[in-house]
Tab-separated table of C-alpha atoms and ligand atoms in Angstrom:
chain	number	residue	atom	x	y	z
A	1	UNK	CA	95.645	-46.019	-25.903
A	2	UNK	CA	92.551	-43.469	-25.878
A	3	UNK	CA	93.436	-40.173	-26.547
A	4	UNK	CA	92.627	-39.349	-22.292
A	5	UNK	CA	94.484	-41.627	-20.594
A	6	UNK	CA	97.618	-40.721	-23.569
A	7	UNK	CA	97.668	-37.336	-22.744
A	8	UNK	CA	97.639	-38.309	-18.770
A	9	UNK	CA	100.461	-40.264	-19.136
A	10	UNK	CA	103.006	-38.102	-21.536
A	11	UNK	CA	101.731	-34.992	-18.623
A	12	UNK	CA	104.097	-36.743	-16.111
A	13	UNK	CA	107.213	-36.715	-18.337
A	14	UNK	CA	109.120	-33.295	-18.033
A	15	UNK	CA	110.378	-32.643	-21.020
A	16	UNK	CA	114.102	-30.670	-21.630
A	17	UNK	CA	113.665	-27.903	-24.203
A	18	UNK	CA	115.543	-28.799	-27.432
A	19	UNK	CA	115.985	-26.317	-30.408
A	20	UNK	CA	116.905	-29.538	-32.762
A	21	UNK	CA	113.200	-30.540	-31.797
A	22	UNK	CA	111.278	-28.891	-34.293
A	23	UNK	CA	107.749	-31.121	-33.558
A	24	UNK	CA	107.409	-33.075	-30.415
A	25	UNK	CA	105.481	-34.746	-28.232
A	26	UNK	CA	103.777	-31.963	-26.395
A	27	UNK	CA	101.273	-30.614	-29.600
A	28	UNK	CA	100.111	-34.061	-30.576
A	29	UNK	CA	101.221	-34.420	-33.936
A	30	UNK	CA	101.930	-37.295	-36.053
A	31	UNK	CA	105.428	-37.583	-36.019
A	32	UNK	CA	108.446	-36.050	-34.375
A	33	UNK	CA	111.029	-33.508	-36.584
A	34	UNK	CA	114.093	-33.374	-35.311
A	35	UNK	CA	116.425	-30.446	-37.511
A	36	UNK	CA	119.701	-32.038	-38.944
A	37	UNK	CA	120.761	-28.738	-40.981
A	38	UNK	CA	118.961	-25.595	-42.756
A	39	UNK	CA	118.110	-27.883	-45.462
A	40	UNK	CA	116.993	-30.811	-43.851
A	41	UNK	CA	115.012	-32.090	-40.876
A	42	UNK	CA	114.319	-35.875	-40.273
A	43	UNK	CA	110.649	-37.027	-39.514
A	44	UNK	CA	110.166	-39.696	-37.135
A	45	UNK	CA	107.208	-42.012	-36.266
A	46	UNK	CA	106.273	-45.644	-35.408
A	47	UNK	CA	103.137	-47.842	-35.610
A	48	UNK	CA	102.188	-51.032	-35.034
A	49	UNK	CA	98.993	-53.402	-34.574
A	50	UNK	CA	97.056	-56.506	-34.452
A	51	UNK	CA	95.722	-57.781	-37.435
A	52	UNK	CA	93.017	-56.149	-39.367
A	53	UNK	CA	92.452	-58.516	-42.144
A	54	UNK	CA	92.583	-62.097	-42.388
A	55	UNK	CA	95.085	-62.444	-45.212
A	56	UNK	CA	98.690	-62.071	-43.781
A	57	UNK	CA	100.060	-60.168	-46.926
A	58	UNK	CA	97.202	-57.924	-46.630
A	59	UNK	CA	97.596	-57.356	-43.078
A	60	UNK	CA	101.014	-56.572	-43.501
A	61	UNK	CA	100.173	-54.336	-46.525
A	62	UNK	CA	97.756	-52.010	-44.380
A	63	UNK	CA	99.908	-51.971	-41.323
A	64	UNK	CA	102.857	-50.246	-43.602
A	65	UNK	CA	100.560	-48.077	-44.849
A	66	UNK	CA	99.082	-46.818	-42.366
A	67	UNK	CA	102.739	-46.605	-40.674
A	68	UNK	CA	103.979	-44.305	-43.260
A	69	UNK	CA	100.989	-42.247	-43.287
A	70	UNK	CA	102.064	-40.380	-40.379
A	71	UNK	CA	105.487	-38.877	-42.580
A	72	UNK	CA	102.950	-37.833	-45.317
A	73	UNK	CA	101.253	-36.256	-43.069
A	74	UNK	CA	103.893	-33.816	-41.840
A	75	UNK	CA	104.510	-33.269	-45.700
A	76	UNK	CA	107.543	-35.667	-46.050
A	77	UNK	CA	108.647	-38.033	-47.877
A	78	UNK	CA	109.334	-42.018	-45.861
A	79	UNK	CA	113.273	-42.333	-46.417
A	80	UNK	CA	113.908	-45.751	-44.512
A	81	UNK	CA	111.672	-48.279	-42.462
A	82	UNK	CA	112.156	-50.797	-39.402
A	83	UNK	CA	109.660	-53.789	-39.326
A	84	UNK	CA	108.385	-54.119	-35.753
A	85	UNK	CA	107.501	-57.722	-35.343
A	86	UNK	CA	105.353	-59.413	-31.675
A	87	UNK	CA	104.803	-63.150	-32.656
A	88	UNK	CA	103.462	-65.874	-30.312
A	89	UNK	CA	106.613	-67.982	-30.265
A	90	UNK	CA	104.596	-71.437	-29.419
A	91	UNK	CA	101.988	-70.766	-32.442
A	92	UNK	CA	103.742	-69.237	-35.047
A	93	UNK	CA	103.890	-70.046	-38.457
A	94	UNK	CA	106.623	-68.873	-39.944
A	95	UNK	CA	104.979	-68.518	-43.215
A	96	UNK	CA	102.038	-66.573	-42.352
A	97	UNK	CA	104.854	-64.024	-40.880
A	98	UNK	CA	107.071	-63.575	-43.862
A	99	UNK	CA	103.521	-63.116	-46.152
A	100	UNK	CA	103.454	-60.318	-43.494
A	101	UNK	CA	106.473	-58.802	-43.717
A	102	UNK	CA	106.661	-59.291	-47.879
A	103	UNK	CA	103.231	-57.168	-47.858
A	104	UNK	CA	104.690	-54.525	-45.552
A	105	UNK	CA	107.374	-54.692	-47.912
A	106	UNK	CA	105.805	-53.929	-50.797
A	107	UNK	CA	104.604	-50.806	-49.763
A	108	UNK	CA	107.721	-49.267	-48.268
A	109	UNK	CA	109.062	-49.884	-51.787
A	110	UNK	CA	106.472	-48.419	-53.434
A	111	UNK	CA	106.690	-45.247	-51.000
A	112	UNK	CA	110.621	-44.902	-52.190
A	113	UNK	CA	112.058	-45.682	-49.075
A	114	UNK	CA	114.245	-48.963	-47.801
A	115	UNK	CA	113.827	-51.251	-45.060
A	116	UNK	CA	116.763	-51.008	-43.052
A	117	UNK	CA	116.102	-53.371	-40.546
A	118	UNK	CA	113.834	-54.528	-38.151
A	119	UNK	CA	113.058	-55.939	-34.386
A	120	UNK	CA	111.007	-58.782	-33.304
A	121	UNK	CA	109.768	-59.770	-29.476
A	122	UNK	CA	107.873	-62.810	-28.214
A	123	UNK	CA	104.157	-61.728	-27.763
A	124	UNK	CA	100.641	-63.443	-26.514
A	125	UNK	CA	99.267	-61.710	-30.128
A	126	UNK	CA	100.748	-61.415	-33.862
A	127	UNK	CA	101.285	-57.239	-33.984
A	128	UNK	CA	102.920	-55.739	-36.912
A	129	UNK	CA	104.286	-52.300	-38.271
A	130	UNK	CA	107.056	-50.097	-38.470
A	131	UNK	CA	109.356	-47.667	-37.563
A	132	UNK	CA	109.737	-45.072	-40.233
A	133	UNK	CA	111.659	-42.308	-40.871
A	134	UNK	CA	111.243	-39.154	-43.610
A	135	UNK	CA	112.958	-36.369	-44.930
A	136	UNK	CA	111.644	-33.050	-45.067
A	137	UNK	CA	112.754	-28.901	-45.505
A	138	UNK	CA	112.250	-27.938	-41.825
A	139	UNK	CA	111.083	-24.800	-43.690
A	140	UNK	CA	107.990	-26.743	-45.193
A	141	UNK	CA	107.229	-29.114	-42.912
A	142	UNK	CA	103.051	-29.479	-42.271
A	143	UNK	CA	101.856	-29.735	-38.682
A	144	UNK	CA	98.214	-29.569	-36.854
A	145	UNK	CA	99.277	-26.084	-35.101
A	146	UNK	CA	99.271	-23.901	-38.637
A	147	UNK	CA	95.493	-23.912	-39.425
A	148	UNK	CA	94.131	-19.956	-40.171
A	149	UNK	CA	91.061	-18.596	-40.093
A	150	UNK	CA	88.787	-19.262	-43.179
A	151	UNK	CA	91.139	-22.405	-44.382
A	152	UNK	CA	88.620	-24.913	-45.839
A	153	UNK	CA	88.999	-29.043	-44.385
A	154	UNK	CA	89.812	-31.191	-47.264
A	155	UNK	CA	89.869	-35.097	-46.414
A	156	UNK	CA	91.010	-37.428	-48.889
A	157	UNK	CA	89.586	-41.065	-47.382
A	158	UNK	CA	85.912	-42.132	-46.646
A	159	UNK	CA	85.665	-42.634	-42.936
A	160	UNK	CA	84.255	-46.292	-41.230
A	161	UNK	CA	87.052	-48.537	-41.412
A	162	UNK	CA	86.459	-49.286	-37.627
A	163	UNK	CA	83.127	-50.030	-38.042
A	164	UNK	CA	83.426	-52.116	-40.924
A	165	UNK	CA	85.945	-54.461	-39.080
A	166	UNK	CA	83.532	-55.200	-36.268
A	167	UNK	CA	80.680	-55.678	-38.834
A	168	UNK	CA	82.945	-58.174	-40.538
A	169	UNK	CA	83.808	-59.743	-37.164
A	170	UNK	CA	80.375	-60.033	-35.969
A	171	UNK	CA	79.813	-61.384	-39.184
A	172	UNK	CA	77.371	-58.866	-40.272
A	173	UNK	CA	78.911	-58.428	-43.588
A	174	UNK	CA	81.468	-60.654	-45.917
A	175	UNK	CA	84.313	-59.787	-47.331
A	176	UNK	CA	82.663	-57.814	-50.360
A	177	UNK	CA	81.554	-55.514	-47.738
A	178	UNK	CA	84.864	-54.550	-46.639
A	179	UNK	CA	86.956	-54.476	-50.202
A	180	UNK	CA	86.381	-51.232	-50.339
A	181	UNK	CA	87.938	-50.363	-46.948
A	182	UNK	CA	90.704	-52.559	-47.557
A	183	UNK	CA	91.596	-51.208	-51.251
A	184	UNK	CA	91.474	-47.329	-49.258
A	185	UNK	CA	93.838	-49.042	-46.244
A	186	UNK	CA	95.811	-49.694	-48.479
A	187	UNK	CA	96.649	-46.967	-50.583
A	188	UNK	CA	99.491	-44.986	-49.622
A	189	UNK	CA	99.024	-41.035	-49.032
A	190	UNK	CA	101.652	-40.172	-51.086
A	191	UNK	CA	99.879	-38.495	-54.487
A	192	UNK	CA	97.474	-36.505	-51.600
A	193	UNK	CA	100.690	-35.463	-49.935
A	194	UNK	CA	102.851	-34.382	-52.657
A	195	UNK	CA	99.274	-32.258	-53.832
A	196	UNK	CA	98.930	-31.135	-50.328
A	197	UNK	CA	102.643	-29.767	-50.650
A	198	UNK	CA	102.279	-28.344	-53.957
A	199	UNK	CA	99.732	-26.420	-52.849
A	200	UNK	CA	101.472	-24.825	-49.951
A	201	UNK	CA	99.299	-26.091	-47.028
A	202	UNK	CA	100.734	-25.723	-43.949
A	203	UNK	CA	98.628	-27.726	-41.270
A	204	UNK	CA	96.813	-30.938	-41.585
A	205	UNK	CA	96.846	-34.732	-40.300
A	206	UNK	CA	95.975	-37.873	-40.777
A	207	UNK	CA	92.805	-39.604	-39.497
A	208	UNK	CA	93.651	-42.790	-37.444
A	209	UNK	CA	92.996	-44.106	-34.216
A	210	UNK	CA	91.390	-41.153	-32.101
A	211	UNK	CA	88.534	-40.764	-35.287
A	212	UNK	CA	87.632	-37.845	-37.699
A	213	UNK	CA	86.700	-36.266	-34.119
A	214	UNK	CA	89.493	-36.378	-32.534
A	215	UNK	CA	92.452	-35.568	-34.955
A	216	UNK	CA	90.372	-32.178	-36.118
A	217	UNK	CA	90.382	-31.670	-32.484
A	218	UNK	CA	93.511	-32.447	-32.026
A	219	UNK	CA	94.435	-29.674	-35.108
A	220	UNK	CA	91.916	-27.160	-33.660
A	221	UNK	CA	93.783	-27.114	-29.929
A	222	UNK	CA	97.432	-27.434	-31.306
A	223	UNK	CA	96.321	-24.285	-33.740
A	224	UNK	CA	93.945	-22.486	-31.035
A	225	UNK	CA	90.901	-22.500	-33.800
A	226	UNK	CA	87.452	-23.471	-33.878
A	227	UNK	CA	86.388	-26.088	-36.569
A	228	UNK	CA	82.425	-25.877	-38.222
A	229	UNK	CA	82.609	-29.777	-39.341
A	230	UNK	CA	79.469	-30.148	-42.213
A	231	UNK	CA	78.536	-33.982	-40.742
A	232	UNK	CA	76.407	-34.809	-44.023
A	233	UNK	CA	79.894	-33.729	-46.309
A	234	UNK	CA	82.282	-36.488	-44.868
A	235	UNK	CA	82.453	-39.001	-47.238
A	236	UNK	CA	81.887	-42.730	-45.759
A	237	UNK	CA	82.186	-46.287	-46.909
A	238	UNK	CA	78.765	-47.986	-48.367
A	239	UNK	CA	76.632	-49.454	-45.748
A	240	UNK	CA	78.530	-47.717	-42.852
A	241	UNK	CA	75.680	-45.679	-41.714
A	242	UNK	CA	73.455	-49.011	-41.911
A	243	UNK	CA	76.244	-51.234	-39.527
A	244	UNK	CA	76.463	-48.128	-37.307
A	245	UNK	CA	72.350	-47.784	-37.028
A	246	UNK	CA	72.433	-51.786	-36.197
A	247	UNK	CA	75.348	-50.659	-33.229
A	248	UNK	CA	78.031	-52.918	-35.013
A	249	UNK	CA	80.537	-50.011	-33.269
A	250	UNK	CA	83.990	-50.956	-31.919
A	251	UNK	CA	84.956	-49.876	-28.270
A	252	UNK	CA	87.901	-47.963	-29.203
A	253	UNK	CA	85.044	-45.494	-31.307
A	254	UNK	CA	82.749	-44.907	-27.961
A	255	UNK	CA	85.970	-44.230	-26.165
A	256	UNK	CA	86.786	-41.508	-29.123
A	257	UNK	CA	83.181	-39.675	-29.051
A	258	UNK	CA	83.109	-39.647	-25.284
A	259	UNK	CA	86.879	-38.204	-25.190
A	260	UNK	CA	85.816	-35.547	-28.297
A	261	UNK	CA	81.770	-35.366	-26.771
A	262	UNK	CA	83.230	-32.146	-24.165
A	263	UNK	CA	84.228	-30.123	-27.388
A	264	UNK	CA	81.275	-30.742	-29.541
A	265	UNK	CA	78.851	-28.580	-30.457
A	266	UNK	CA	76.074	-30.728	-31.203
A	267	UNK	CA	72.857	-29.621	-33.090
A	268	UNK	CA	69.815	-31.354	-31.935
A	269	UNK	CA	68.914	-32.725	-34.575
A	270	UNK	CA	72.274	-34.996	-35.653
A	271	UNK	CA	71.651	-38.300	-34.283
A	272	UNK	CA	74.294	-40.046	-32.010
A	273	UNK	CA	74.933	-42.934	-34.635
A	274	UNK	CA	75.916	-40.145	-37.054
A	275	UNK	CA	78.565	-38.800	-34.245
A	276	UNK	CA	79.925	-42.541	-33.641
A	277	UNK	CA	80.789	-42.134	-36.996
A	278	UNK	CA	82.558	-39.086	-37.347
A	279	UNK	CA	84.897	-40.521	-34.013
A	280	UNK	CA	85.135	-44.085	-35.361
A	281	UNK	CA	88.741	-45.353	-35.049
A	282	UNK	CA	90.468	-45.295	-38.413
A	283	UNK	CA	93.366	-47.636	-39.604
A	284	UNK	CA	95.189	-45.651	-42.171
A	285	UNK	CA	92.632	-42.989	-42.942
A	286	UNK	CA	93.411	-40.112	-45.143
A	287	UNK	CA	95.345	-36.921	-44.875
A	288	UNK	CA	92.778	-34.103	-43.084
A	289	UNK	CA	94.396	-30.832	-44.637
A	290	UNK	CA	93.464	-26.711	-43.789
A	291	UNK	CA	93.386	-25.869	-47.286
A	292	UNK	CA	93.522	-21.874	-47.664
A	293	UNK	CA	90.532	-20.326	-49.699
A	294	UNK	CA	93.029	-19.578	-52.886
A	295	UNK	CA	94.409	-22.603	-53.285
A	296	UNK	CA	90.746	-24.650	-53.262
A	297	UNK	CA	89.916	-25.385	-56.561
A	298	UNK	CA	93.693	-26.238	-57.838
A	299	UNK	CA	93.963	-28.529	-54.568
A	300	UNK	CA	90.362	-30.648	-55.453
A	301	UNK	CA	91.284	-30.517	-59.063
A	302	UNK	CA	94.704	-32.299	-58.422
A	303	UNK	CA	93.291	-34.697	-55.790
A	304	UNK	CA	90.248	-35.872	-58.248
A	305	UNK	CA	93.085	-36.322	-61.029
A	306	UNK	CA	94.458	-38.660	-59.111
A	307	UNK	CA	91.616	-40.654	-58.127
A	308	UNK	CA	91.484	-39.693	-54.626
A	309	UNK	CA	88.692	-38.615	-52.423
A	310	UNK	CA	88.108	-34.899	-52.243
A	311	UNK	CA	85.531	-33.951	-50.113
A	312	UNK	CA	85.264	-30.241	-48.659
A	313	UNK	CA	84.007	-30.950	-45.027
A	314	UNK	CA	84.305	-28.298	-43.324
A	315	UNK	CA	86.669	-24.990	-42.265
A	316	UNK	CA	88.883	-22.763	-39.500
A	317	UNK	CA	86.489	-20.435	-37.483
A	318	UNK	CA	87.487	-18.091	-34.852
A	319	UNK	CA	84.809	-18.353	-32.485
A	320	UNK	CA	84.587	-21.870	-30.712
A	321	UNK	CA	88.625	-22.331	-30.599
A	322	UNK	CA	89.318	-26.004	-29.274
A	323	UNK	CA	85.949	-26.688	-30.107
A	324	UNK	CA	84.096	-28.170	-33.095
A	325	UNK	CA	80.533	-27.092	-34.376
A	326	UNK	CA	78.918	-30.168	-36.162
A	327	UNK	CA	76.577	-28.971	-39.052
B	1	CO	CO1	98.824	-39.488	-37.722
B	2	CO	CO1	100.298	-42.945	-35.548
């Protein structure tokens, strides 16, 4: 669902205050944390989709990732998994579904947790994911409510995933085109989150559905902040800005920028292709951390030894709050 109609429906739910609940629904973060003692808190979180690849394993492969994003995000680490499973009983091919669920495997084994178990339902389209759940100190744990004045926006994934999956279903690019996106879905967030811990940052997300838009304004409301976003610093995939110029933009993306367009401050200047961008609807995007102004350089230093992105994009303001000015 949009981020609009999302927040309309959760509104009508009255929720019973809980002092187990450390994160819940109400501040839009990525996961739930529910305290279990002083020392430990469990992180919980579940995501599922249709396919964004052709390739089963692949498919399922990027759909785990992207499911245990959301516990690196809060600064966990994914403890056990439940594969989620819709399958058109008539059509399905039994193979193509265990290729999925061997891919998703793969990663929830490379993230150090085990699957535990799983659910499947009868469905008009193939959706996979999963139901994970982390470990964390509820002392430590990273949410989108934290971010301080002067913290500097450090993302760790080019943006245009969306937009390179309608390119490649329009057929306006092949498969070369989209590697790249598909080697970056694929690549767990773990090394960015155990930097992002080391460091001691304290808010941050991860960029999916709603766009690079609309999880920093997600972050910037939740914290009460404004965010100065430098457009021409976001790292993207090759020939993103191209597909976007030729309008190869998914629907979910418009639905992002209009949702987002109320908070913008928008310089005259940046065109509207360039803001499609910046909201396009990520599957398993990086982590989007507040990095604080001492803890920069060792941050970037430890991301690039990795091999991950480590773009500086922007940073916390106190005029604006709920609102972000685009560079
Ligand atoms: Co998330
Ligand atoms: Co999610």
């Amino acid at each position: 669902m949009g981020p609009g109609d999302l927040q309309r429906v959760l509104s009508k739910l009255e929720l019973i205050d809980d002092p187990r609940l450390l994160v819940g629904i109400s501040g839009a973060d990525d996961a739930g944390v529910v305290r279990v003692s002083d020392e430990l808190a469990l992180i919980q979180t579940v995501d599922f989709f249709t396919p964004i690849v052709d390739d089963p394993y692949q498919f399922g492969v990027i759909a785990a990732t992207n499911a245990l994003s959301d516990v690196y995000a809060m600064g966990g680490q994914p403890l056990a998994a439940l594969n989620i499973v819709c399958s058109p009983t008539e059509v399905a091919d039994l193979d193509v579904l265990a290729q999925i669920i061997q891919g998703g495997y793969s990663k929830i084994v490379e993230s150090g947790a085990v699957l535990a178990g799983g659910h499947s339902v009868s469905d008009k389209e193939l959706k996979y994911g999963l139901s994970v759940t982390g470990v964390i100190h509820p002392d430590k744990i990273v949410t989108n409510n934290q971010a301080k004045l002067a913290d500097r926006l450090v993302l760790t994934k080019p943006i245009g995933t969306g937009i390179l999956a309608t390119a490649l279903k329009r057929e306006a690019i092949g498969e070369e085109d989209f590697e790249p996106a598909v080697s970056s879905m694929s690549a767990l967030n773990r090394d960015a989150a155990e930097i992002m811990v080391k460091a001691g940052v304290r808010a941050g997300t991860d960029v999916t559905g709603f766009g690079l838009l609309g999880h920093a304004l997600e972050l910037a409301c939740a914290s009460g902040v404004g965010i100065e976003l430098e457009s021409s610093s976001v790292p993207l995939f090759p020939r993103v800005l191209e597909l976007a110029e030729q309008g190869k933009v998914p629907g979910g993306t418009k639905r992002n920028l209009e949702h987002a367009r109320p908070h913008l401050i928008i310089p005259p200047a940046l065109p509207e292709v360039m803001l499609q961008i910046l909201a396009d609807a990520q599957t398993s995007g990086g982590l989007l951390m507040c990095v604080p102004p001492d803890k920069l350089d060792g941050l970037l230093k430890d991301l690039d030894a990795k091999g991950l992105v480590n773009a500086v994009i922007g940073r916390i303001v106190d005029d604006h709050p709920s609102r972000i000015n685009l560079l």
